[in-house]
Short mmCIF file of C-alpha atoms and ligand atoms in Angstrom, two decimals:
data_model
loop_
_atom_site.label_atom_id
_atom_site.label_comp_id
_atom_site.label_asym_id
_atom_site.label_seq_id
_atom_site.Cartn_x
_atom_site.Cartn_y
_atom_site.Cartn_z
CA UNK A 24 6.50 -15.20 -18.22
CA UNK A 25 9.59 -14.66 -16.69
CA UNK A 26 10.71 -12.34 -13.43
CA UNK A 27 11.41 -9.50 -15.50
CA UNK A 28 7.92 -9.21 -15.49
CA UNK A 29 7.58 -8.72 -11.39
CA UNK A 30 8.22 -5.50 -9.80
CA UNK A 31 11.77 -5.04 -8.31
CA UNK A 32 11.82 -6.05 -4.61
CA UNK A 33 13.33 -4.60 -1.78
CA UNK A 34 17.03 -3.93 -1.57
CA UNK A 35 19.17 -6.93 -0.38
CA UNK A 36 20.47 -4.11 2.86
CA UNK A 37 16.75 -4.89 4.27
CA UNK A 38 17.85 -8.24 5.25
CA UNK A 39 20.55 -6.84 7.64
CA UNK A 40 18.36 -4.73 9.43
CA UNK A 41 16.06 -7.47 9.81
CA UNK A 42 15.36 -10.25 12.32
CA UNK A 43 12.98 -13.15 12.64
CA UNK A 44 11.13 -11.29 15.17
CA UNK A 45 10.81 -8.62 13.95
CA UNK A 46 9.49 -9.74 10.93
CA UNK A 47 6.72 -11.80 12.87
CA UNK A 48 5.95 -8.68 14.76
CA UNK A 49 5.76 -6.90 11.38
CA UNK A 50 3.88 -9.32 9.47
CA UNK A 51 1.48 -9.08 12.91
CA UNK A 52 1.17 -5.31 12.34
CA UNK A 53 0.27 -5.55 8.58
CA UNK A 54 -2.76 -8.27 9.10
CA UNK A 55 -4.09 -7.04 12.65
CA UNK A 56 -3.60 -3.57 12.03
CA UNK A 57 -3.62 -2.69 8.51
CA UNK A 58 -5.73 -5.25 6.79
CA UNK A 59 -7.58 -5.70 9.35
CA UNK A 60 -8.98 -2.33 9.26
CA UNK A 61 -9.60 -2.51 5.30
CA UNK A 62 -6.10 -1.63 3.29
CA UNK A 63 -6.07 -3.82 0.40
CA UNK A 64 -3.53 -2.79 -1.83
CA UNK A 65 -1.78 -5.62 -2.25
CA UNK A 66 1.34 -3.22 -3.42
CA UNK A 67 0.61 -1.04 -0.43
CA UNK A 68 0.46 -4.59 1.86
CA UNK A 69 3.54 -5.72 0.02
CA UNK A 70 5.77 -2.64 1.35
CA UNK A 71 4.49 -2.35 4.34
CA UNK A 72 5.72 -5.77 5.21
CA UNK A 73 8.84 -5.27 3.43
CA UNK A 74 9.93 -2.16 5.41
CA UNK A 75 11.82 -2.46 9.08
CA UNK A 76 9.92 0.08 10.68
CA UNK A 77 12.40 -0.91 14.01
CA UNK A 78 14.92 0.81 11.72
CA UNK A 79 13.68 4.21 11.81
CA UNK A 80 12.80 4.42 15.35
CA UNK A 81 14.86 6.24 18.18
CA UNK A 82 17.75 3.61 19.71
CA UNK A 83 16.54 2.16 22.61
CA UNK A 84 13.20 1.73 21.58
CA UNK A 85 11.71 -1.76 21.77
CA UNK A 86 11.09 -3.99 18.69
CA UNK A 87 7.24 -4.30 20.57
CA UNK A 88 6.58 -0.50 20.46
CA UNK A 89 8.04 -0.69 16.59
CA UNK A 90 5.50 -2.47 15.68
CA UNK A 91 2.76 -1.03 18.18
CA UNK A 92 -0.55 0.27 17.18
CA UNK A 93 0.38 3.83 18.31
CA UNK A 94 2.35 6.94 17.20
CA UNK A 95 5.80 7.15 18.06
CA UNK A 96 8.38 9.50 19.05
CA UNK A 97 10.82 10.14 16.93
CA UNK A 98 12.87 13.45 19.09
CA UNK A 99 12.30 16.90 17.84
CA UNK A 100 9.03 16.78 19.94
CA UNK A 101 7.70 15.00 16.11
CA UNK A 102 6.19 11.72 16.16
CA UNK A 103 5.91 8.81 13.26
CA UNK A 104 2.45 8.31 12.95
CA UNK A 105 0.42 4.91 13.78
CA UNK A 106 1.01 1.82 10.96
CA UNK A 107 -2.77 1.90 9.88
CA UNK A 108 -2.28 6.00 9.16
CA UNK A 109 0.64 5.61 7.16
CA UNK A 110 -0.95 2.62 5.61
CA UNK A 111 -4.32 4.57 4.67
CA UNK A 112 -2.77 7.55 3.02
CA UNK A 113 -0.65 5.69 1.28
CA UNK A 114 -3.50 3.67 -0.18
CA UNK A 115 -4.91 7.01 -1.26
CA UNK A 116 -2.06 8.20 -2.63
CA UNK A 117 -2.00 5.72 -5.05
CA UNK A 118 1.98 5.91 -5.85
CA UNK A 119 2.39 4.07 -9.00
CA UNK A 120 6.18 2.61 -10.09
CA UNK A 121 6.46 5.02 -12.39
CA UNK A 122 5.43 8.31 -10.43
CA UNK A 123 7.52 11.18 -9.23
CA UNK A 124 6.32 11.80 -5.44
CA UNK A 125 6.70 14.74 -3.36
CA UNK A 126 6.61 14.18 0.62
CA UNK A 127 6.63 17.07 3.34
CA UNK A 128 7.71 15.93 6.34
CA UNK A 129 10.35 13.65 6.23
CA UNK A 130 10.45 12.84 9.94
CA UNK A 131 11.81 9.20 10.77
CA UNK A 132 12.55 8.52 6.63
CA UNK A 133 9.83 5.56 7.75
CA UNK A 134 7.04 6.98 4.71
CA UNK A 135 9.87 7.59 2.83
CA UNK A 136 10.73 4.20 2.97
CA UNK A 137 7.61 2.68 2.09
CA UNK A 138 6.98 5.45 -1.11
CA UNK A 139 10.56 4.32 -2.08
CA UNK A 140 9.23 1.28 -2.91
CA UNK A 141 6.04 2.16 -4.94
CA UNK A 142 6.75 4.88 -7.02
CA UNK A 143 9.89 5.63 -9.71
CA UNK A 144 11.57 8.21 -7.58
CA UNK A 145 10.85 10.23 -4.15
CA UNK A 146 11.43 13.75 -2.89
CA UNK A 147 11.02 14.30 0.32
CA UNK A 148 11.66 18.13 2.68
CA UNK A 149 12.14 18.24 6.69
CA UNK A 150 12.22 21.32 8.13
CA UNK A 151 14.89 20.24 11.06
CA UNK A 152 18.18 19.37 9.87
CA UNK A 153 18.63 17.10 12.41
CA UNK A 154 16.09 14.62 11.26
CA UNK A 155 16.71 15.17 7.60
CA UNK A 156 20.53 14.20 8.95
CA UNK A 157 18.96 10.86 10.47
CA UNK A 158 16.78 9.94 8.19
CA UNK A 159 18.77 10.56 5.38
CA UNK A 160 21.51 7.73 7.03
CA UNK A 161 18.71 5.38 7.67
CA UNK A 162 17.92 5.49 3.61
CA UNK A 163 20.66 5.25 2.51
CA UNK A 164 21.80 2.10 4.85
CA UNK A 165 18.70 0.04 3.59
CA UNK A 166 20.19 1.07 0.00
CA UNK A 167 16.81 3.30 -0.92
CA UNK A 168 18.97 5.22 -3.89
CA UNK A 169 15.30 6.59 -5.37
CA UNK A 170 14.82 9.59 -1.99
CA UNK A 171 15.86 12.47 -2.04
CA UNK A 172 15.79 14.41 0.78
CA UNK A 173 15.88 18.32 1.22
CA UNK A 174 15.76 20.38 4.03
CA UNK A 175 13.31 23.62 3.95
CA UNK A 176 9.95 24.65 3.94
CA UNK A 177 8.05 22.61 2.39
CA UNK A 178 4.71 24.47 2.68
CA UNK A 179 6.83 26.18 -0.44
CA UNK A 180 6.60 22.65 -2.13
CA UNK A 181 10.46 21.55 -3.67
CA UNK A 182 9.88 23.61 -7.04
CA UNK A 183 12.75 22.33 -8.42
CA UNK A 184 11.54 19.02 -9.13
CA UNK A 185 8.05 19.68 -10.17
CA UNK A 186 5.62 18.91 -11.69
CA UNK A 187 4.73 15.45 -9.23
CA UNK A 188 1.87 13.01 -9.57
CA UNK A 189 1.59 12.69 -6.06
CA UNK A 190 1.94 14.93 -2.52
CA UNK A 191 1.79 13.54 0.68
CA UNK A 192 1.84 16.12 3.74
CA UNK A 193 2.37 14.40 6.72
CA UNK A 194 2.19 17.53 9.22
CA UNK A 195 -1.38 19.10 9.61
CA UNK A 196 -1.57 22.27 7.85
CA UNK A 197 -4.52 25.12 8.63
CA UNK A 198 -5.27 24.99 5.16
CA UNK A 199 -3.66 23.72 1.78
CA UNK A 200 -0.50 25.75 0.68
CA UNK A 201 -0.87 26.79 -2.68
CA UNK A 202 2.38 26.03 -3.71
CA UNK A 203 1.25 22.44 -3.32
CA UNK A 204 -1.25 22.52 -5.80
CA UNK A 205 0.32 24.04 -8.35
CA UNK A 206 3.46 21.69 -8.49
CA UNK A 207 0.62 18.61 -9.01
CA UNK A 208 0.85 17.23 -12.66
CA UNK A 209 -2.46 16.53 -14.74
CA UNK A 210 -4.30 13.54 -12.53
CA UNK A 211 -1.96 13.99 -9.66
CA UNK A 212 -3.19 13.81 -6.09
CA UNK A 213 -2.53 15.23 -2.97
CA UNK A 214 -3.28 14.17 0.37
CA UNK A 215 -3.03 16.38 3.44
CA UNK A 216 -4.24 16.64 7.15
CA UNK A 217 -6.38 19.94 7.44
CA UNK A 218 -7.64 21.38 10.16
CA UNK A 219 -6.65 22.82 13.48
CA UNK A 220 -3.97 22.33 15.63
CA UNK A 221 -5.27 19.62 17.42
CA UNK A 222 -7.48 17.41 15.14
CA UNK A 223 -7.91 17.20 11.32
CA UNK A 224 -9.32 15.40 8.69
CA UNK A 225 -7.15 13.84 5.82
CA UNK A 226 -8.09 15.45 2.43
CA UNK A 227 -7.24 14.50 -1.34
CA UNK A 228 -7.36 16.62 -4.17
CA UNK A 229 -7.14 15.46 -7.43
CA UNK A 230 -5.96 17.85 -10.30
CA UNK A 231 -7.79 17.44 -13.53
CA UNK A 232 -6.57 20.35 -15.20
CA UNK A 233 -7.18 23.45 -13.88
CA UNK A 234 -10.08 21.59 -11.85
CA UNK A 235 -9.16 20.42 -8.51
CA UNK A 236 -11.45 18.11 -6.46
CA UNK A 237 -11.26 18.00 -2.93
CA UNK A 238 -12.47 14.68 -0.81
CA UNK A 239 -12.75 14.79 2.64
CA UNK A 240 -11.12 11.33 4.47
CA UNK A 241 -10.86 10.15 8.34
CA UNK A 242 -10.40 12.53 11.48
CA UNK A 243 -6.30 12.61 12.40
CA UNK A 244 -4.10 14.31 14.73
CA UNK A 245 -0.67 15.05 13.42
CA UNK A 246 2.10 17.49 14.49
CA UNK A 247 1.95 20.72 13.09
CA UNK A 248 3.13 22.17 9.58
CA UNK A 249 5.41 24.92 10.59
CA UNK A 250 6.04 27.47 7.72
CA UNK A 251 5.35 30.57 5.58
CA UNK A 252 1.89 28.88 4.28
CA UNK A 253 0.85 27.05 7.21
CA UNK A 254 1.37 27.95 11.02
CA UNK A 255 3.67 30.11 12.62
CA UNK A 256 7.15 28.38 14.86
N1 SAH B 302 6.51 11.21 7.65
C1 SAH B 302 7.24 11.12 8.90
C2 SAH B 302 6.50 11.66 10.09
C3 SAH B 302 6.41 13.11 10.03
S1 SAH B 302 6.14 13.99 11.54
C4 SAH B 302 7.71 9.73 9.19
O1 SAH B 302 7.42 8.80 8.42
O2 SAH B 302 8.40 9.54 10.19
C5 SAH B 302 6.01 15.58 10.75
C6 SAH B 302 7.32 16.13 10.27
O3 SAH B 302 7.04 17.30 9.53
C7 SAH B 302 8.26 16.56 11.39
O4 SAH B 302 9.49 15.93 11.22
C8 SAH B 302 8.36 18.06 11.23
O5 SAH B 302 9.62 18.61 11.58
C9 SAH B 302 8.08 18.21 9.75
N2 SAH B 302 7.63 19.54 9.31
C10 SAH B 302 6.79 20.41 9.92
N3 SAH B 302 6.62 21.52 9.18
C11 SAH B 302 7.36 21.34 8.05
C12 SAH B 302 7.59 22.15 6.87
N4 SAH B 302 7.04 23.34 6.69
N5 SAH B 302 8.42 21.63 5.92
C13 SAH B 302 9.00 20.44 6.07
N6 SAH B 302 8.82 19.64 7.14
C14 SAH B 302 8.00 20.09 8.12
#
């Protein structure tokens, strides 16, 4: 068997935004934080150590608090979440290479990244044009051609491009938008933080049909969801 059999890697642009020590801090991350605490994956594993999360953080912050077992800021009063969050709904996710994936809340472009890498091809909506604006130069430097990225209201879902085998909310939402569940193929899933503003609980619904089943996951706290199907600006 040949390489043509292996998955296609990350771009050759990761290497330039890449540094020895960062990728010790990143490798670091992956086993202390994310395997650690029981991601297994190995796909999942595989992009999370591929991706330079230093990339998609603000300027001046410190290849340490990168890699850092907390949430980040990101400006826009938003945050990135922490590694192990990303990591874990990710895992449930379960992008395969061949799925179309929706994503609200684009934020940093940092779990647009790593979806970049597991599935065929990535849409992704951000309510403030200023991060779609960053994140959208971020992508495209590490040579991610497979995002998309829209700005809007993505408790609306991106219509255009549905049906999707997988949604990933990354903003917590009061309950689950509708919209959302109808643009899920056959077998698709959906995971979203629901709750109150505060604290939540990560959900996934699977569609099996017309059947969707809900599964409740760990307690979270992520920003908002601002919109016409989740909470008011
Ligand atoms: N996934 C991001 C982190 C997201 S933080 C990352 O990897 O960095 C949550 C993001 O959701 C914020 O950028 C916020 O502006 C955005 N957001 C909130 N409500 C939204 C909505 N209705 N549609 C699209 N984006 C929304």
């Amino acid at each position: 068997m040949g390489d043509d059999c292996q998955p296609p890697g990350p771009p050759p642009q990761f290497a330039a935004a890449d540094s020895p020590q960062a990728r010790e801090l990143r490798l670091a991350m992956v086993r202390r934080q994310i395997e650690a605490r029981g991601v297994s994956d190995e796909r999942v594993l595989a992009a999370f150590r591929a991706v330079p999360r230093h990339a998609f953080c603000a300027p001046r912050t410190s290849l340490d608090a990168a890699y850092a077992d907390h949430p980040l800021a990101i400006g826009q009063g938003q945050t990135i979440s922490q590694p192990y969050m990303v990591a874990t709904m990710t895992e449930w996710l379960a992008p395969g290479p061949d799925d179309r994936v929706l994503e609200i809340g684009t934020g940093s472009g940092y779990q647009a990244a790593i979806l970049a890498l597991l599935a065929g091809e990535v849409c992704t909506v951000e309510r403030l044009p200023a991060l779609a604006a960053t994140a959208r130069e971020r992508l495209a430097a590490l040579g991610l051609a497979n995002v998309r990225i829209h700005e809007g209201d993505g408790t609306r879902g991106w219509p255009q491009d549905a049906p999707y085998n997988a949604i990933l909310v990354t903003a917590a939402a009061p309950r689950i938008p509708e919209a959302l569940l109808e643009q899920l193929a056959d077998g698709g899933r959906l995971v979203i933080p629901v709750g109150g503003r505060d604290v939540q609980q990560v959900e996934r619904v699977t569609r099996h049909g017309d059947r969707f089943d809900r599964r409740p996951g760990e307690g979270c706290r992520f920003v908002p969801l601002i919109g016409a199907f989740a909470w008011p600006e």
